[in-house]
Amino acid sequence: MKLAIVGAGVAGSYLGNRLQENGHQIEIFESSRKESHWPVCAWGASKNMLETFSKDAGLKFDDYVLHRGKKLRMDLPNEKIEYLNLKGLVTYDKFKWEQDLCQGLSIKYGFHCKPESDFLSNFDYVIDCTGFHRSLLPRSTQDFVIPSYEYLVENVSGIDEFYVMGYKGARGYFWFFPLGDGRGYMGAGDVDRKYYGISEFFEKNPNARILRKIGRPIRLSPPKRMLPFHNNNIIGVGESIGCVFPMLGEGIIPSLICCNIFKDVLNKHSIFDAELYEKRVLKKFGYYDDVYRIVRLKMDGKLSSVKHFKLLMSMYRNMKREEKRFGFGIDFEQMNRLLKAL
Ligand SMILES: Cc1cc2nc3c(=O)[nH]c(=O)nc-3n(C[C@H](O)[C@H](O)[C@H](O)COP(=O)(O)OP(=O)(O)OC[C@H]3O[C@@H](n4cnc5c(N)ncnc54)[C@H](O)[C@@H]3O)c2cc1C
């Protein structure tokens, strides 16, 4: 088939690679210019899954790993501290990974696509991989995003492990994700836009040098709230249809899982079965809606461990089942302590 992929982020790059390999004719359109294209992300994810995605795309994930996490320190309100045992959480060179996925693909940079862009009618299907922007699909009335920004910094001393600070009411968090050699991503997502922790970081690290400041909101509403996934010959994949884990704002692996669902459905029949795609995405990410409800209840100060026990159990059971995909140990007692402390 002749397919246009709009957006050369993690979903667009991986999908382009996999679909070209399957014999489809692929053209990618990316709005940013080649010189300034950069993955807006803190580059943290579980290597357990990325090894498989990389292998499928002909890459060796070890070549991209920047830092292998051992323990993540989490500062919580009222001076409580928790440590997560890391079981595969790493940072990796996401820029290089995406560039390498795109080797041999035709990419047109500086093309900001709109639903009415004429040239898109030359394709059998147009895939909306525009992430948060969801540029080609109709808006969802249930969309919910959290504002965020971060710095790429170097010359950082005194911190060389994953660190987060959770804000009261789960309204966001501050992060430092190490990239090795005194570099890291430091930033915050915060519903209230206070971004507590960022100026304190610079006070504690006066020698830290800023290499980049980047940001955009992160979508927290899960697929169930991001319908429709398709409109005429346009189909959404990745964050554009809510493939982000709502508790963490973590979207790399969910977007890649979504790409594989799209690829399987596309290769099944000669015509893309949009209903089957929708069904499979909703099934795979079904419990993300429970997690999203927990987050929103917590933000509104309405989460009760008794009244919402079923929701909490659903989150725990599903996360435990997918422990490898998260890259850290999932423990019921700790999850409860964390939610109570926030
Ligand atoms: C500050 C921040 C930190 C994050 N950190 C992490 C993390 O550490 N780990 C994690 O798992 N997730 C993280 N996320 C979330 C994760 O980055 C995203 O969920 C994931 O990248 C989504 O992939 P995507 O391919 O769907 O969209 P994106 O990676 O956002 O790619 C979308 C692409 O589409 C392009 N585009 C947009 N509109 C148009 C248009 N109209 N025409 C052409 N091109 C267009 C954009 O320029 C972009 O290149 C973070 C997000 C933010 C904002």
PDB file of N, CA and C in Angstrom, residues 284-335:
ATOM      1  N   LYS A 284      -6.179  -3.720  24.583  1.00  0.00           N
ATOM      2  CA  LYS A 284      -4.800  -3.702  25.107  1.00  0.00           C
ATOM      3  C   LYS A 284      -4.628  -2.618  26.181  1.00  0.00           C
ATOM      4  N   PHE A 285      -5.242  -1.449  25.936  1.00  0.00           N
ATOM      5  CA  PHE A 285      -5.042  -0.329  26.869  1.00  0.00           C
ATOM      6  C   PHE A 285      -6.268  -0.105  27.760  1.00  0.00           C
ATOM      7  N   GLY A 286      -7.089  -1.151  27.891  1.00  0.00           N
ATOM      8  CA  GLY A 286      -8.336  -1.023  28.652  1.00  0.00           C
ATOM      9  C   GLY A 286      -8.108  -0.535  30.076  1.00  0.00           C
ATOM     10  N   TYR A 287      -7.126  -1.101  30.752  1.00  0.00           N
ATOM     11  CA  TYR A 287      -6.957  -0.740  32.163  1.00  0.00           C
ATOM     12  C   TYR A 287      -6.348   0.657  32.340  1.00  0.00           C
ATOM     13  N   TYR A 288      -5.835   1.249  31.271  1.00  0.00           N
ATOM     14  CA  TYR A 288      -5.326   2.631  31.372  1.00  0.00           C
ATOM     15  C   TYR A 288      -6.455   3.579  31.782  1.00  0.00           C
ATOM     16  N   ASP A 289      -7.682   3.200  31.444  1.00  0.00           N
ATOM     17  CA  ASP A 289      -8.798   4.065  31.833  1.00  0.00           C
ATOM     18  C   ASP A 289      -9.002   4.042  33.352  1.00  0.00           C
ATOM     19  N   ASP A 290      -8.803   2.861  33.969  1.00  0.00           N
ATOM     20  CA  ASP A 290      -8.889   2.775  35.440  1.00  0.00           C
ATOM     21  C   ASP A 290      -7.779   3.627  36.075  1.00  0.00           C
ATOM     22  N   VAL A 291      -6.587   3.540  35.490  1.00  0.00           N
ATOM     23  CA  VAL A 291      -5.453   4.309  36.022  1.00  0.00           C
ATOM     24  C   VAL A 291      -5.747   5.809  35.877  1.00  0.00           C
ATOM     25  N   TYR A 292      -6.298   6.168  34.739  1.00  0.00           N
ATOM     26  CA  TYR A 292      -6.637   7.586  34.502  1.00  0.00           C
ATOM     27  C   TYR A 292      -7.665   8.072  35.517  1.00  0.00           C
ATOM     28  N   ARG A 293      -8.649   7.226  35.806  1.00  0.00           N
ATOM     29  CA  ARG A 293      -9.675   7.625  36.791  1.00  0.00           C
ATOM     30  C   ARG A 293      -9.046   7.825  38.169  1.00  0.00           C
ATOM     31  N   ILE A 294      -8.094   6.946  38.515  1.00  0.00           N
ATOM     32  CA  ILE A 294      -7.397   7.091  39.806  1.00  0.00           C
ATOM     33  C   ILE A 294      -6.659   8.436  39.850  1.00  0.00           C
ATOM     34  N   VAL A 295      -5.959   8.752  38.763  1.00  0.00           N
ATOM     35  CA  VAL A 295      -5.197  10.004  38.710  1.00  0.00           C
ATOM     36  C   VAL A 295      -6.129  11.206  38.866  1.00  0.00           C
ATOM     37  N   ARG A 296      -7.241  11.200  38.129  1.00  0.00           N
ATOM     38  CA  ARG A 296      -8.145  12.352  38.178  1.00  0.00           C
ATOM     39  C   ARG A 296      -8.834  12.471  39.550  1.00  0.00           C
ATOM     40  N   LEU A 297      -9.194  11.301  40.139  1.00  0.00           N
ATOM     41  CA  LEU A 297      -9.808  11.329  41.476  1.00  0.00           C
ATOM     42  C   LEU A 297      -8.817  11.897  42.492  1.00  0.00           C
ATOM     43  N   LYS A 298      -7.565  11.454  42.366  1.00  0.00           N
ATOM     44  CA  LYS A 298      -6.524  11.929  43.288  1.00  0.00           C
ATOM     45  C   LYS A 298      -6.314  13.438  43.121  1.00  0.00           C
ATOM     46  N   MET A 299      -6.280  13.875  41.868  1.00  0.00           N
ATOM     47  CA  MET A 299      -6.083  15.316  41.605  1.00  0.00           C
ATOM     48  C   MET A 299      -7.217  16.139  42.207  1.00  0.00           C
ATOM     49  N   ASP A 300      -8.424  15.559  42.208  1.00  0.00           N
ATOM     50  CA  ASP A 300      -9.584  16.288  42.746  1.00  0.00           C
ATOM     51  C   ASP A 300      -9.773  16.054  44.238  1.00  0.00           C
ATOM     52  N   GLY A 301      -8.841  15.324  44.870  1.00  0.00           N
ATOM     53  CA  GLY A 301      -8.928  15.050  46.309  1.00  0.00           C
ATOM     54  C   GLY A 301     -10.077  14.114  46.662  1.00  0.00           C
ATOM     55  N   LYS A 302     -10.477  13.232  45.714  1.00  0.00           N
ATOM     56  CA  LYS A 302     -11.642  12.375  45.962  1.00  0.00           C
ATOM     57  C   LYS A 302     -11.310  10.890  45.985  1.00  0.00           C
ATOM     58  N   LEU A 303     -10.027  10.533  45.943  1.00  0.00           N
ATOM     59  CA  LEU A 303      -9.690   9.105  45.900  1.00  0.00           C
ATOM     60  C   LEU A 303      -9.797   8.500  47.289  1.00  0.00           C
ATOM     61  N   SER A 304     -10.583   7.409  47.392  1.00  0.00           N
ATOM     62  CA  SER A 304     -10.722   6.721  48.682  1.00  0.00           C
ATOM     63  C   SER A 304     -10.265   5.274  48.506  1.00  0.00           C
ATOM     64  N   SER A 305      -9.395   4.806  49.431  1.00  0.00           N
ATOM     65  CA  SER A 305      -8.870   3.442  49.261  1.00  0.00           C
ATOM     66  C   SER A 305      -9.969   2.400  49.474  1.00  0.00           C
ATOM     67  N   VAL A 306     -11.067   2.771  50.158  1.00  0.00           N
ATOM     68  CA  VAL A 306     -12.171   1.826  50.362  1.00  0.00           C
ATOM     69  C   VAL A 306     -13.121   1.885  49.159  1.00  0.00           C
ATOM     70  N   LYS A 307     -13.615   3.076  48.879  1.00  0.00           N
ATOM     71  CA  LYS A 307     -14.604   3.240  47.811  1.00  0.00           C
ATOM     72  C   LYS A 307     -14.039   2.860  46.430  1.00  0.00           C
ATOM     73  N   HIS A 308     -12.769   3.123  46.235  1.00  0.00           N
ATOM     74  CA  HIS A 308     -12.186   2.875  44.918  1.00  0.00           C
ATOM     75  C   HIS A 308     -11.237   1.673  44.926  1.00  0.00           C
ATOM     76  N   PHE A 309     -11.509   0.734  45.838  1.00  0.00           N
ATOM     77  CA  PHE A 309     -10.642  -0.440  45.987  1.00  0.00           C
ATOM     78  C   PHE A 309     -10.513  -1.227  44.680  1.00  0.00           C
ATOM     79  N   LYS A 310     -11.652  -1.389  43.985  1.00  0.00           N
ATOM     80  CA  LYS A 310     -11.650  -2.172  42.735  1.00  0.00           C
ATOM     81  C   LYS A 310     -10.745  -1.537  41.674  1.00  0.00           C
ATOM     82  N   LEU A 311     -10.839  -0.212  41.591  1.00  0.00           N
ATOM     83  CA  LEU A 311      -9.994   0.510  40.628  1.00  0.00           C
ATOM     84  C   LEU A 311      -8.530   0.321  40.968  1.00  0.00           C
ATOM     85  N   LEU A 312      -8.226   0.447  42.279  1.00  0.00           N
ATOM     86  CA  LEU A 312      -6.837   0.331  42.717  1.00  0.00           C
ATOM     87  C   LEU A 312      -6.300  -1.073  42.464  1.00  0.00           C
ATOM     88  N   MET A 313      -7.154  -2.077  42.693  1.00  0.00           N
ATOM     89  CA  MET A 313      -6.732  -3.463  42.449  1.00  0.00           C
ATOM     90  C   MET A 313      -6.488  -3.699  40.966  1.00  0.00           C
ATOM     91  N   SER A 314      -7.326  -3.087  40.133  1.00  0.00           N
ATOM     92  CA  SER A 314      -7.151  -3.248  38.686  1.00  0.00           C
ATOM     93  C   SER A 314      -5.796  -2.670  38.267  1.00  0.00           C
ATOM     94  N   MET A 315      -5.479  -1.495  38.806  1.00  0.00           N
ATOM     95  CA  MET A 315      -4.185  -0.886  38.450  1.00  0.00           C
ATOM     96  C   MET A 315      -3.040  -1.792  38.905  1.00  0.00           C
ATOM     97  N   TYR A 316      -3.128  -2.251  40.170  1.00  0.00           N
ATOM     98  CA  TYR A 316      -2.044  -3.075  40.700  1.00  0.00           C
ATOM     99  C   TYR A 316      -1.875  -4.377  39.896  1.00  0.00           C
ATOM    100  N   ARG A 317      -2.986  -5.103  39.689  1.00  0.00           N
ATOM    101  CA  ARG A 317      -2.914  -6.410  39.016  1.00  0.00           C
ATOM    102  C   ARG A 317      -2.346  -6.280  37.603  1.00  0.00           C
ATOM    103  N   ASN A 318      -2.830  -5.260  36.891  1.00  0.00           N
ATOM    104  CA  ASN A 318      -2.373  -5.092  35.509  1.00  0.00           C
ATOM    105  C   ASN A 318      -0.923  -4.644  35.444  1.00  0.00           C
ATOM    106  N   MET A 319      -0.544  -3.758  36.366  1.00  0.00           N
ATOM    107  CA  MET A 319       0.866  -3.310  36.356  1.00  0.00           C
ATOM    108  C   MET A 319       1.789  -4.464  36.753  1.00  0.00           C
ATOM    109  N   LYS A 320       1.348  -5.270  37.712  1.00  0.00           N
ATOM    110  CA  LYS A 320       2.157  -6.406  38.159  1.00  0.00           C
ATOM    111  C   LYS A 320       2.351  -7.388  36.994  1.00  0.00           C
ATOM    112  N   ARG A 321       1.261  -7.608  36.255  1.00  0.00           N
ATOM    113  CA  ARG A 321       1.319  -8.523  35.102  1.00  0.00           C
ATOM    114  C   ARG A 321       2.309  -8.010  34.059  1.00  0.00           C
ATOM    115  N   GLU A 322       2.408  -6.678  33.964  1.00  0.00           N
ATOM    116  CA  GLU A 322       3.273  -6.086  32.938  1.00  0.00           C
ATOM    117  C   GLU A 322       4.550  -5.496  33.558  1.00  0.00           C
ATOM    118  N   GLU A 323       4.968  -6.067  34.706  1.00  0.00           N
ATOM    119  CA  GLU A 323       6.092  -5.488  35.458  1.00  0.00           C
ATOM    120  C   GLU A 323       7.325  -5.234  34.581  1.00  0.00           C
ATOM    121  N   LYS A 324       7.628  -6.208  33.709  1.00  0.00           N
ATOM    122  CA  LYS A 324       8.832  -6.104  32.870  1.00  0.00           C
ATOM    123  C   LYS A 324       8.765  -4.897  31.956  1.00  0.00           C
ATOM    124  N   ARG A 325       7.564  -4.603  31.518  1.00  0.00           N
ATOM    125  CA  ARG A 325       7.384  -3.507  30.579  1.00  0.00           C
ATOM    126  C   ARG A 325       7.598  -2.144  31.258  1.00  0.00           C
ATOM    127  N   PHE A 326       7.394  -2.109  32.593  1.00  0.00           N
ATOM    128  CA  PHE A 326       7.613  -0.841  33.296  1.00  0.00           C
ATOM    129  C   PHE A 326       9.083  -0.647  33.676  1.00  0.00           C
ATOM    130  N   GLY A 327       9.765  -1.767  33.953  1.00  0.00           N
ATOM    131  CA  GLY A 327      11.193  -1.652  34.287  1.00  0.00           C
ATOM    132  C   GLY A 327      11.462  -1.352  35.751  1.00  0.00           C
ATOM    133  N   PHE A 328      10.417  -1.468  36.598  1.00  0.00           N
ATOM    134  CA  PHE A 328      10.647  -1.348  38.043  1.00  0.00           C
ATOM    135  C   PHE A 328       9.705  -2.296  38.781  1.00  0.00           C
ATOM    136  N   GLY A 329      10.093  -2.621  40.045  1.00  0.00           N
ATOM    137  CA  GLY A 329       9.305  -3.569  40.821  1.00  0.00           C
ATOM    138  C   GLY A 329       7.943  -2.988  41.201  1.00  0.00           C
ATOM    139  N   ILE A 330       6.879  -3.793  41.047  1.00  0.00           N
ATOM    140  CA  ILE A 330       5.527  -3.336  41.398  1.00  0.00           C
ATOM    141  C   ILE A 330       5.116  -4.044  42.683  1.00  0.00           C
ATOM    142  N   ASP A 331       4.845  -3.266  43.711  1.00  0.00           N
ATOM    143  CA  ASP A 331       4.549  -3.827  45.016  1.00  0.00           C
ATOM    144  C   ASP A 331       3.275  -3.146  45.553  1.00  0.00           C
ATOM    145  N   PHE A 332       2.318  -3.968  45.984  1.00  0.00           N
ATOM    146  CA  PHE A 332       1.010  -3.425  46.380  1.00  0.00           C
ATOM    147  C   PHE A 332       1.121  -2.463  47.571  1.00  0.00           C
ATOM    148  N   GLU A 333       1.881  -2.910  48.594  1.00  0.00           N
ATOM    149  CA  GLU A 333       2.021  -2.072  49.794  1.00  0.00           C
ATOM    150  C   GLU A 333       2.648  -0.721  49.433  1.00  0.00           C
ATOM    151  N   GLN A 334       3.682  -0.802  48.617  1.00  0.00           N
ATOM    152  CA  GLN A 334       4.385   0.440  48.248  1.00  0.00           C
ATOM    153  C   GLN A 334       3.468   1.362  47.418  1.00  0.00           C
ATOM    154  N   MET A 335       2.696   0.739  46.522  1.00  0.00           N
ATOM    155  CA  MET A 335       1.775   1.532  45.699  1.00  0.00           C
ATOM    156  C   MET A 335       0.777   2.284  46.590  1.00  0.00           C
TER     157      MET A 335
END
